[in-house]
Coordinates of C-alpha atoms and ligand atoms in Angstrom, one line a residue:
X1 CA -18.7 24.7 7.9
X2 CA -20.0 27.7 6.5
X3 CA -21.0 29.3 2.8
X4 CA -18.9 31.2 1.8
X5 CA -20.4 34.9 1.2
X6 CA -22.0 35.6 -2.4
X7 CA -21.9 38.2 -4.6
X8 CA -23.0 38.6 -7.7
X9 CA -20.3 40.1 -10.5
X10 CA -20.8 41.0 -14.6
X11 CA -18.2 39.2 -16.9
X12 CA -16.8 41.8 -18.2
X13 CA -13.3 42.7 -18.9
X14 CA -13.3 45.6 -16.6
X15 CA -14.7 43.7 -13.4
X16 CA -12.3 41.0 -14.2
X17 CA -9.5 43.6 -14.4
X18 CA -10.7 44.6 -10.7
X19 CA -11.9 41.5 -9.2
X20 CA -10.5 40.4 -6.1
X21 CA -10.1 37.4 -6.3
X22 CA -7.1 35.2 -6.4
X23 CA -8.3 32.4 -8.7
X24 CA -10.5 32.6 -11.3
X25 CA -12.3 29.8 -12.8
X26 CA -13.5 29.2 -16.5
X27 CA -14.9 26.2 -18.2
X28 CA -13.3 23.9 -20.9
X29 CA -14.8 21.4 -23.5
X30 CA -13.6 18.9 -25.4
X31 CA -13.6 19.7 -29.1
X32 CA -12.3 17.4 -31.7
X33 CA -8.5 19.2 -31.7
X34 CA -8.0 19.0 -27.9
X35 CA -9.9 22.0 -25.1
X36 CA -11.9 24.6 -26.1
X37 CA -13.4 27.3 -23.9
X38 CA -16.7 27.3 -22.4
X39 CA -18.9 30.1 -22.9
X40 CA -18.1 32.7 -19.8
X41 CA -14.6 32.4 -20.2
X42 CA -14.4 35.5 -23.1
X43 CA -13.4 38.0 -21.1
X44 CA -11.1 36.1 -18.9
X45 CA -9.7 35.1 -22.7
X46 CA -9.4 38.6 -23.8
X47 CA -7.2 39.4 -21.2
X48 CA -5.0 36.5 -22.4
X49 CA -4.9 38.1 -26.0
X50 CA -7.0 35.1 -27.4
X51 CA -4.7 32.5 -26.3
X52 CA -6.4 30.9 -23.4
X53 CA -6.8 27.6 -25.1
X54 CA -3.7 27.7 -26.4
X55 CA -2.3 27.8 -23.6
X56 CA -4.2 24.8 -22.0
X57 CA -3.4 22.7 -24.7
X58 CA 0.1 23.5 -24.0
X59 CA -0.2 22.5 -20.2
X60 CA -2.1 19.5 -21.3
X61 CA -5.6 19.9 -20.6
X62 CA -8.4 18.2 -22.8
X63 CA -11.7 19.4 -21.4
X64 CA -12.5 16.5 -20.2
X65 CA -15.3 16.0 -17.5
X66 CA -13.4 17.4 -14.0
X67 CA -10.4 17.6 -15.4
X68 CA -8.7 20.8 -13.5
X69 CA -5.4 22.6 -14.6
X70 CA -4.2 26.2 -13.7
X71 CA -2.6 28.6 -15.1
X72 CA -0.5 31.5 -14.0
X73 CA -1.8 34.8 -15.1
X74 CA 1.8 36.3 -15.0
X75 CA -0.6 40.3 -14.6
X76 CA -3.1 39.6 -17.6
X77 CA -5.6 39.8 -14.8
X78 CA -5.6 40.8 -11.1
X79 CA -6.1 37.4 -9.8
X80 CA -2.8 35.4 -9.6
X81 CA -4.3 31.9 -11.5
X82 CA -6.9 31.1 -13.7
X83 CA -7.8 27.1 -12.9
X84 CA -9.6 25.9 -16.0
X85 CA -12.3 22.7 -15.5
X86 CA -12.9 19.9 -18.0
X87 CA -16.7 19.8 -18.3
X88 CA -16.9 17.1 -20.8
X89 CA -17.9 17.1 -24.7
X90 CA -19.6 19.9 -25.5
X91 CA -23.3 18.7 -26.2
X92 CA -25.9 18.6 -23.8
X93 CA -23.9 20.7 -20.8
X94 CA -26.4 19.3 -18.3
X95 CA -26.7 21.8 -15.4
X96 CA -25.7 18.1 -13.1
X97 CA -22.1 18.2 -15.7
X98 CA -21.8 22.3 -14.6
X99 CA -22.3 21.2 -11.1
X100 CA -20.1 18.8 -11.1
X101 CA -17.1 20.6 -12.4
X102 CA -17.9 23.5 -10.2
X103 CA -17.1 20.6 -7.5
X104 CA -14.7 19.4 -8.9
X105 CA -12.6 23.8 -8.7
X106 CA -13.9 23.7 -5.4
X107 CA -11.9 21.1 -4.3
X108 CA -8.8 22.4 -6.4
X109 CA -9.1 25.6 -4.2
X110 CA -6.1 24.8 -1.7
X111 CA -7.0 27.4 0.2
X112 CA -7.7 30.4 -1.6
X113 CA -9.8 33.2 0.2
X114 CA -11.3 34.4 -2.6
X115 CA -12.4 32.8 -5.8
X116 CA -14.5 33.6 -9.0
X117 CA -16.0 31.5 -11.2
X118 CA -17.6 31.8 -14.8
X119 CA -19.0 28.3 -14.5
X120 CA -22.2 30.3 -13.4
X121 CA -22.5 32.1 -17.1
X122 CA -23.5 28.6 -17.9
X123 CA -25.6 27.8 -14.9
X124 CA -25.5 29.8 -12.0
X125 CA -27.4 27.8 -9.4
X126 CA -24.9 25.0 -10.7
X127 CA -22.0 26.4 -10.4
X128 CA -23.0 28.1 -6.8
X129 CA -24.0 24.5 -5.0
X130 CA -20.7 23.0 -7.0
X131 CA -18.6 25.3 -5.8
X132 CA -19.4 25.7 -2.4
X133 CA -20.3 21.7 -1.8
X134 CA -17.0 20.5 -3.5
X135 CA -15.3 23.3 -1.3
X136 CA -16.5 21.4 1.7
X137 CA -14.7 19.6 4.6
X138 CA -15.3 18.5 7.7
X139 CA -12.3 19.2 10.3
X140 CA -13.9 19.6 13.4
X141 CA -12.0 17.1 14.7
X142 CA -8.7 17.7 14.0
X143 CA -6.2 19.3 15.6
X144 CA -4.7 20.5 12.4
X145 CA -7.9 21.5 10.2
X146 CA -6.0 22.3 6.9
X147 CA -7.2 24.3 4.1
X148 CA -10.4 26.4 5.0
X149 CA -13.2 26.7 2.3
X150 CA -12.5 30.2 0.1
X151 CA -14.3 32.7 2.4
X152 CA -16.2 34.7 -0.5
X153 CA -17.1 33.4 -4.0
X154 CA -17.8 35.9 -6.5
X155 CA -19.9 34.8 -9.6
X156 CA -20.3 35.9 -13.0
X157 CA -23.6 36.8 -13.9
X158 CA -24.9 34.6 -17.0
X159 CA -25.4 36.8 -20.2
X160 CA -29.6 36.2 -20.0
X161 CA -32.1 37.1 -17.8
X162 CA -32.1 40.1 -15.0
X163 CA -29.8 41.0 -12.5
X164 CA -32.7 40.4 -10.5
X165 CA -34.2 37.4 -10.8
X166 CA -30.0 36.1 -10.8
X167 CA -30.1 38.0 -7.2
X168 CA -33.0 35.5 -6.6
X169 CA -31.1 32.4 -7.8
X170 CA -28.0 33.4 -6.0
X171 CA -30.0 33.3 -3.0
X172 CA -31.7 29.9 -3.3
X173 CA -28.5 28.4 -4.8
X174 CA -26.6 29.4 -1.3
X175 CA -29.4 28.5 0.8
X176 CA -29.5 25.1 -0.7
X177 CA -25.6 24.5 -0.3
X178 CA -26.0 25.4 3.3
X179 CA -28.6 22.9 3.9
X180 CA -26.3 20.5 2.4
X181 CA -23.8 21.2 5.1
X182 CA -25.9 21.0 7.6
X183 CA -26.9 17.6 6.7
X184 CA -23.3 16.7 6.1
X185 CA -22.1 17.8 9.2
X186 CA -24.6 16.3 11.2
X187 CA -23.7 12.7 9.4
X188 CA -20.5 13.3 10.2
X189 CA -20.5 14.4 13.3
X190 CA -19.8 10.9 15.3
X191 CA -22.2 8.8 17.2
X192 CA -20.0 9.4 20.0
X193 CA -21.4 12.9 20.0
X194 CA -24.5 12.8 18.2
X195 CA -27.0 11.0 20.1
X196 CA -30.8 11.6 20.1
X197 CA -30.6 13.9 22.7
X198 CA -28.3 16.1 21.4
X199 CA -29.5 15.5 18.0
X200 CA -32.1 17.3 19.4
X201 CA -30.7 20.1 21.2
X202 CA -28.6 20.3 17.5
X203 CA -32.1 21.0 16.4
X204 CA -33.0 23.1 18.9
X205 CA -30.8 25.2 17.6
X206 CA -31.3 25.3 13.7
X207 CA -34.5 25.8 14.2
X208 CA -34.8 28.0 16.7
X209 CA -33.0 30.7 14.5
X210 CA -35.6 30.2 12.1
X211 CA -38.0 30.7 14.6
X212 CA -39.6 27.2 14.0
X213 CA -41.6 25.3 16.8
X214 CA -39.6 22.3 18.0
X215 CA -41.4 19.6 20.2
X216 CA -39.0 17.0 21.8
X217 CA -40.7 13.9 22.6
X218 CA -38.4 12.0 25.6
X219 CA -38.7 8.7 26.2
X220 CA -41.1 9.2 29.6
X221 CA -43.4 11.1 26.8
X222 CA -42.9 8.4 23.9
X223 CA -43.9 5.9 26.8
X224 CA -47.2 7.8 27.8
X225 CA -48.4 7.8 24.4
X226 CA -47.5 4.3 23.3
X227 CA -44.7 4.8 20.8
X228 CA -43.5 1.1 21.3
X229 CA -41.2 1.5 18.1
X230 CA -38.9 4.2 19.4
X231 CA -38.6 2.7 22.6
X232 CA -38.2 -0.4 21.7
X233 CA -35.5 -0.1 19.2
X234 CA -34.3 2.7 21.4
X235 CA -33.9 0.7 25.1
X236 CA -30.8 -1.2 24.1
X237 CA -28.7 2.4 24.8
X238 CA -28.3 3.9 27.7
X239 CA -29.1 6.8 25.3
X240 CA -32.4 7.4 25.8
X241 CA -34.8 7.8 22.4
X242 CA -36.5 11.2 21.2
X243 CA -39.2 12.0 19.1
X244 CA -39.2 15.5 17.5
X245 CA -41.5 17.5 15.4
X246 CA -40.1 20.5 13.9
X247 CA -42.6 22.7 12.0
X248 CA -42.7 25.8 9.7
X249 CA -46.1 27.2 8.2
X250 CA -45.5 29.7 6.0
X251 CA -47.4 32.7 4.5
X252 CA -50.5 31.6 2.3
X253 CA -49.2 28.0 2.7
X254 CA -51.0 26.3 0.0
X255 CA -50.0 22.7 0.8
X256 CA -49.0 20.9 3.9
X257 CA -46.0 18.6 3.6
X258 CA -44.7 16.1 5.9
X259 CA -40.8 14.6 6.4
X260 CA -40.2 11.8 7.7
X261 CA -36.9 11.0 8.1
X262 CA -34.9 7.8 9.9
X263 CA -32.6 9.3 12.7
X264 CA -30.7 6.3 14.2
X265 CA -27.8 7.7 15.3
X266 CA -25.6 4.9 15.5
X267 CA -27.0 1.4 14.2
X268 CA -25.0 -2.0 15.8
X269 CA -27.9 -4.1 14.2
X270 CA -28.9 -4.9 18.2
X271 CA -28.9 -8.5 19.1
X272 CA -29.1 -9.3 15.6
X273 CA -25.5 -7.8 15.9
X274 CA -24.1 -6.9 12.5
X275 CA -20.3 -8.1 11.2
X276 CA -17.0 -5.3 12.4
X277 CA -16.3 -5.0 8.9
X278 CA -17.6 -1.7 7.9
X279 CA -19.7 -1.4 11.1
X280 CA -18.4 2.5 11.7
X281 CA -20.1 3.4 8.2
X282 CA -23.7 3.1 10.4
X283 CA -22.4 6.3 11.9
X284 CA -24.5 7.4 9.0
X285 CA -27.7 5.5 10.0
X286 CA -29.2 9.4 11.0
X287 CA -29.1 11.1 7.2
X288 CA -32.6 10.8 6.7
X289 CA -32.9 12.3 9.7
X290 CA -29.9 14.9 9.1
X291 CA -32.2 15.8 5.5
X292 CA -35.4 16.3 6.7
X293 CA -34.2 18.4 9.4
X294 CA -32.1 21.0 7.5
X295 CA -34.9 20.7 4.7
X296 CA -37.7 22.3 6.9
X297 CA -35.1 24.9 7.9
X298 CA -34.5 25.6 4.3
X299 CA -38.6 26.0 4.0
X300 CA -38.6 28.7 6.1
X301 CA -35.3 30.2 5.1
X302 CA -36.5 30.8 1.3
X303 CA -40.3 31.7 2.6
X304 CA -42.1 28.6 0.5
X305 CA -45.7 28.9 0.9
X306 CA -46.2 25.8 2.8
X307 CA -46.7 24.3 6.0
X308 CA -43.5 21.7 6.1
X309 CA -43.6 19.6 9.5
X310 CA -40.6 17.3 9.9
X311 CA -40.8 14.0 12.1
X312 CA -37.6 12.9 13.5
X313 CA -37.2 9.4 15.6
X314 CA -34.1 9.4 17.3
X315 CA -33.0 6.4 18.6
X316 CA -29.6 4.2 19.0
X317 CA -29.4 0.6 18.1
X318 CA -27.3 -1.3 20.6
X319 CA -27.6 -4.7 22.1
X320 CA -27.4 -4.9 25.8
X321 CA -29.7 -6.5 28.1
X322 CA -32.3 -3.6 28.2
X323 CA -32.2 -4.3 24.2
X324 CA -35.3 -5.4 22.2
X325 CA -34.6 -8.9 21.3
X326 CA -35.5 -11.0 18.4
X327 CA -38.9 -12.6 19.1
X328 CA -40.2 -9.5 20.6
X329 CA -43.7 -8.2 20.1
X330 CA -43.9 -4.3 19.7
X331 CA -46.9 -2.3 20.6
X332 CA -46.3 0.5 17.7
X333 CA -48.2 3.8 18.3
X334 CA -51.8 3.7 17.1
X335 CA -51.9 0.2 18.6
X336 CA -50.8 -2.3 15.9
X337 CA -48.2 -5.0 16.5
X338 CA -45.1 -6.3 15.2
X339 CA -43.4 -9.3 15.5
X340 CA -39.3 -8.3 15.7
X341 CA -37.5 -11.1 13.6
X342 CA -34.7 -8.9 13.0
X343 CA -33.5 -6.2 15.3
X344 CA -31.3 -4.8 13.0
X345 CA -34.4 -4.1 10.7
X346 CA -35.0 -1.4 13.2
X347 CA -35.3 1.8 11.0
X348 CA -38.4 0.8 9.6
X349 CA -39.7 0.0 13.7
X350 CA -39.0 3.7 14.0
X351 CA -40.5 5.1 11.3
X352 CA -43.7 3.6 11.1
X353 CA -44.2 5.5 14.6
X354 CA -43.3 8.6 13.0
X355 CA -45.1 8.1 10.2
X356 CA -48.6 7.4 12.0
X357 CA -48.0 10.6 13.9
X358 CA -47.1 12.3 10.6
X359 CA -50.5 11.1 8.8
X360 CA -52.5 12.1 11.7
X361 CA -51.8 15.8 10.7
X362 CA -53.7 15.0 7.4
X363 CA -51.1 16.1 5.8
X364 CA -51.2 16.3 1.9
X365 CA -47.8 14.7 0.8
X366 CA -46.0 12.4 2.6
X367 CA -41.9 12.2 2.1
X368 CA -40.4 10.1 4.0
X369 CA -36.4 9.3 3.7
X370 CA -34.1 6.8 5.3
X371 CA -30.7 4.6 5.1
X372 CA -33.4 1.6 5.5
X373 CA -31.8 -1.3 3.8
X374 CA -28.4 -2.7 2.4
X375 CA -30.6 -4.0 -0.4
X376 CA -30.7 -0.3 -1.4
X377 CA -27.3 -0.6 -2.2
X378 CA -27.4 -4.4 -4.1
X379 CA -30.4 -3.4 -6.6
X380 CA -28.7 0.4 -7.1
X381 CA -25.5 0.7 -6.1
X382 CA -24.3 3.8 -4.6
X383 CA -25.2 6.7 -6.1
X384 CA -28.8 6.3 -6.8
X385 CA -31.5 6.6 -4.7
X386 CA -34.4 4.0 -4.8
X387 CA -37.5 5.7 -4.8
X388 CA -41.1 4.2 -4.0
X389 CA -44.2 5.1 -2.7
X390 CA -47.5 5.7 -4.3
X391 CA -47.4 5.5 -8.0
X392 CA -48.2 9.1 -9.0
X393 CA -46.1 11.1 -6.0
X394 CA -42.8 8.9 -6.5
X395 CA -43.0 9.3 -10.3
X396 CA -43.0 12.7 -9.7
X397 CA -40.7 13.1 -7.3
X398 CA -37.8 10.4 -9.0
X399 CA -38.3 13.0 -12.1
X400 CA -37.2 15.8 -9.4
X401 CA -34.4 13.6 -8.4
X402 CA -33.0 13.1 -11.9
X403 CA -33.5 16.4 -12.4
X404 CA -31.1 17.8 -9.3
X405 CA -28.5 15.3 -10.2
X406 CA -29.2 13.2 -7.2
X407 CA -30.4 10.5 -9.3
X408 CA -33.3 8.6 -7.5
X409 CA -34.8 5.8 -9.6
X410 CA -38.4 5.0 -9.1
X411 CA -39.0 1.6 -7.6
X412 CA -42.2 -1.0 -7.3
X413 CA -43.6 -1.8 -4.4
X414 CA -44.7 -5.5 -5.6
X415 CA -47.8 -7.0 -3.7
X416 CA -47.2 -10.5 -3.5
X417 CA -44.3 -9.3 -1.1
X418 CA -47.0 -8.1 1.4
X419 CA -48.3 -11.6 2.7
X420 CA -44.2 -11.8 3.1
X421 CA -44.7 -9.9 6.1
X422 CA -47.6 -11.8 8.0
X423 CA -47.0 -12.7 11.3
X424 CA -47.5 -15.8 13.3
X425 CA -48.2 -14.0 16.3
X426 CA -48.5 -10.3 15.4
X427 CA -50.1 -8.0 13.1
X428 CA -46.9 -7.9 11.1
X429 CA -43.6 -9.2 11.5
X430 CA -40.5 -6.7 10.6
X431 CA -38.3 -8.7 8.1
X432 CA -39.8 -11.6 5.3
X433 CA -38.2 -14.4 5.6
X434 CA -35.6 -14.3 2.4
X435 CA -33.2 -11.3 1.6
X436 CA -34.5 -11.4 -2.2
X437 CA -36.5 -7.9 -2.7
X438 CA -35.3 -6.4 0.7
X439 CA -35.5 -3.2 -0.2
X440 CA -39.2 -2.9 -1.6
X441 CA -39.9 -4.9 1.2
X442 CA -39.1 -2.6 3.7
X443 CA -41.1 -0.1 1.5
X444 CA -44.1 -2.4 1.4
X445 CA -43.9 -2.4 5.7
X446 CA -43.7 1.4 5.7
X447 CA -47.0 1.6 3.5
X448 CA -48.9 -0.2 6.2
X449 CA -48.2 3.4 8.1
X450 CA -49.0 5.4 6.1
X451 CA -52.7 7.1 5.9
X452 CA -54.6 5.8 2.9
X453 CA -54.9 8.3 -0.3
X454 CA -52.1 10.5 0.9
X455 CA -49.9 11.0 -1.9
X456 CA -45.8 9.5 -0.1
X457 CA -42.5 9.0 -1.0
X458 CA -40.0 6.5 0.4
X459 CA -36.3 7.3 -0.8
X460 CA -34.3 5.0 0.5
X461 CA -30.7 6.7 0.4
X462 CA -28.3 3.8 2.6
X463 CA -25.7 4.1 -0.1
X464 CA -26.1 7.9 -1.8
X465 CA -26.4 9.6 1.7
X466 CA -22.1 8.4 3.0
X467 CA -19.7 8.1 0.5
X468 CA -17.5 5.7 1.6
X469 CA -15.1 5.6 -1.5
X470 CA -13.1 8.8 -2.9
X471 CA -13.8 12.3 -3.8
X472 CA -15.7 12.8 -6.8
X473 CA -17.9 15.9 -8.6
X474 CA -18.9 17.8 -5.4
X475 CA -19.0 14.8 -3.2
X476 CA -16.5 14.2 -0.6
X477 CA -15.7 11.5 1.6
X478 CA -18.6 11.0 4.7
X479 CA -21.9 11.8 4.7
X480 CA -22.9 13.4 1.1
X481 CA -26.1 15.5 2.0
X482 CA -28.6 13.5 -0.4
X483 CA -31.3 13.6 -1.0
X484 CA -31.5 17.1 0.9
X485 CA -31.7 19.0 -2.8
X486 CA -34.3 16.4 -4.0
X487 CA -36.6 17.2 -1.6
X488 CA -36.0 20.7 -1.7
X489 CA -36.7 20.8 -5.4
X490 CA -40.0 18.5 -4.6
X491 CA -41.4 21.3 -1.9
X492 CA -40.4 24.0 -4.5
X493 CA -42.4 22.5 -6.9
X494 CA -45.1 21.8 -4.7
X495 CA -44.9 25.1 -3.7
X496 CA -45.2 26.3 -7.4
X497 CA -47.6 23.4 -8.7
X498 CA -49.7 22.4 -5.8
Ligands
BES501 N1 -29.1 0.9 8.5 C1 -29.2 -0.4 7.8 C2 -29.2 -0.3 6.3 C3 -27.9 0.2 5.7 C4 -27.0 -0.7 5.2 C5 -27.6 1.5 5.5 C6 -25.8 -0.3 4.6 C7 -26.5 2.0 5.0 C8 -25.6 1.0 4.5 C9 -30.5 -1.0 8.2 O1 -31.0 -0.7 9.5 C10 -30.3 -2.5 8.2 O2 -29.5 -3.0 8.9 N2 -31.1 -3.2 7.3 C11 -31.0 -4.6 7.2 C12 -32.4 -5.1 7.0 C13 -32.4 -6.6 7.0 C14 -32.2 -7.1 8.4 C15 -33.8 -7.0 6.6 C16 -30.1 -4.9 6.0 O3 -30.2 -4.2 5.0 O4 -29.3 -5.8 6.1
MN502 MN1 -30.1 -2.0 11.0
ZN503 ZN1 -30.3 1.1 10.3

């Protein structure tokens, strides 16, 4: 899917008058005597005589949070229906609550062409990624697609600041959404199609329009420089694993970055097969992958003054009897070993390969994101990210998640779980030997490859990135696209703050 096209429109009764758009959305709160309007709805009021709220009350709307109701404009304005959305009570209108409602319209469209909304007089980079991510859908495989997301959204301009620096905003705002969707889509594309070769010829493509430089590593490449945990998590398929490096130095880049992120495109568990029951969920196992992909295309589309270099192992997890078994030793690249006591703890195989390579870039932040561990999901259930990595760097970068509504929580990487990991044979082994901290666990094995003093960033994402239960806010069914706005906002601030 697509953004719709963006244009910027003042909210003013005579634009409204003109507009053509079929729906227009305002905002509702909930006061103490039932819905009131939000501010940007005035002139969309005006042309109702004052009555607006009125009006909702009537048809039974409270303002409360994603609430939607429409109402027929019977020729007050030129657009057929105004759909009014429930942001919640009125105090502290959080840009995530603005967001969320603007998700909440854009899946209420039913298939309007063109929309306006006044959701953006509150916040417009809000009310932008809302829209157009609650709008989304992913139909590319059926024969009978459905609504299509409103071609154009037109948005209000917010009473304060200049047209400007809103033009600015507008931009950003679309250019995030869109790398949302191209996260999405890859997540949901299926594994059937989306394999690490053509994950990387998906990112041949991306990138290439950005003008990036894209290495592929194949697996006759990963075997002449010793990446023995791509290959060996990667030789159960007949699939063959890739390594890619996708880079994007900007003008006076001040800071180098590096992604990391864990692209197995379909995870079985291996020989340490895991249970049928939900199995077709690991269809997500690539969405760290997915986000640090369209993030470093995102760099390079908004010009951020930085050199962002993403690392992507690809590999598929299947048992077969070229498979990695439990018992294995692995010969990772840079020439440590791990004992395999798990194969299904094959994410973090993969990414401490990439991550060595990352580190020997010197980069100067590390962020590295994965669907590593079902833990993720027992400590902090679906919607928030765990975050760890070293102290300073993941405190800043869970603030940055809190602050773009994706809601990563910082977490410890405890050291008594390191001798946890001590091998009998090996340098390390890949699982402890109790499910009881799994996920900083897997965190505390990632640290081993990671270049000392580099600032990094784990966010372990296995629930956030697929949503598995119903619609809500701006998040549809299948892969979600987090933490893709996260680590947008960390590189932006970066970019700003060193
Ligand atoms: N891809 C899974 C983690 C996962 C679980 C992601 C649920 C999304 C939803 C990962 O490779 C895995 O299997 N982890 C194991 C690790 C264990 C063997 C130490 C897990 O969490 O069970
Ligand atoms: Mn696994
Ligand atoms: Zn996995």
């Amino acid at each position: 899917m697509s953004v719709p096209k963006l244009s910027l429109s003042d909210n003013s009764e005579a634009a409204l008058a003109k507009t053509r758009a079929e729906v227009v959305i305002v905002g509702t709160v909930q006061g103490p005597d039932g819905p009131e309007l939000a501010d940007g709805a005035e002139a969309v009021d005006a042309a109702f005589d004052g009555t607006l709220a009125e009006v909702l009350t009537t048809l039974g709307a409270t303002g409360k949070a994603e609430e939607t109701v429409r109402v027929p404009s019977l020729g007050r304005l030129s657009a057929g229906v105004v759909l009014a959305v429930g942001l919640g009570k009125p105090d502290d209108l959080t840009p995530e609550r603005v967001r969320r409602a603007a998700g909440a319209t854009g899946r209420a469209l039913s298939g309007r062409k063109r929309v306006l909304t006044t959701l953006s007089a509150l916040d417009l980079q809000a009310a932008v990624e809302g829209t157009v991510l609650g709008s989304y859908g992913f139909t590319a495989y059926k024969s009978e697609p459905g609504d299509a997301p409103p071609a154009a959204l037109e948005v209000a301009a917010p009473a304060e600041g200049t047209t400007r620096a809103h033009k600015a905003t507008l931009k950003a705002a679309g250019a995030i959404a869109e790398a949302v969707i191209v996260a999405r889509d890859l997540v949901n594309t299926p594994p059937n199609d989306l394999f690490p070769a053509s994950f990387a010829d998906r990112a041949r493509e991306l990138a290439g329009a950005e003008g990036l430089d894209v290495e592929v590593l194949d697996e006759k490449a990963l075997k002449r420089k010793g990446f023995g945990g791509i290959l060996g998590v990667g030789g159960g398929s007949s699939r063959q694993p890739r390594l890619l490096r996708v880079a994007y130095r900007g003008a006076k880049a001040k800071k180098s970055v590096a992604l990391v992120g864990k692209g197995i495109t379909f995870d079985t568990g291996g020989i340490s097969l895991k249970p049928a029951a939900g199995m077709d969920d690991m269809t997500s196992d690539m969405a760290g992958a997915a986000a640090v992909l369209a993030s470093v295309v995102l760099a390079a589309k908004l010009k951020y003054p930085l050199e962002v270099v993403a690392h992507i192992p690809l590999a598929e997890n299947m048992p077969s009897a070229t498979a990695y078994r439990p018992g294995d030793v692995l010969r990772m690249y840079g020439g440590r070993t791990v004992e395999v006591l798990n194969t299904d703890a094959e994410g973090r195989l993969v990414l401490a390969d990439a991550l060595t390579r990352a580190c020997e870039e010197q980069p100067d932040y590390v962020i590295e994101t994965s669907t590593l561990t079902g833990a993720q999901k027992v400590a902090l259930g679906d919607r928030t990210p765990g975050i760890m990595g070293s102290d300073e760097f993941r405190d800043r970068v869970a603030a940055i998640a809190q602050a773009t509504g994706e809601n990563g929580w910082p977490m410890p990487l405890p050291e008594e779980l390191r001798s946890e990991l001590d091998s009998k044979l090996a340098d390390l082994a890949n699982v402890t030997g109790q499910r009881w901290g799994g996920m900083l666990a897997a965190g505390i094995f990632l640290r081993e490859f990671v270049a000392e003093n580099v600032p990094w960033a784990h966010l372990d994402v296995a629930g956030p990135a697929y949503n598995s239960g119903g619609p809500w806010g701006y998040t549809g069914k299948g892969g979600t696209g987090v933490p893709v706005r996260t680590i947008a906002a960390v590189l932006a601030d970066i970019a700003d703050n060193g």
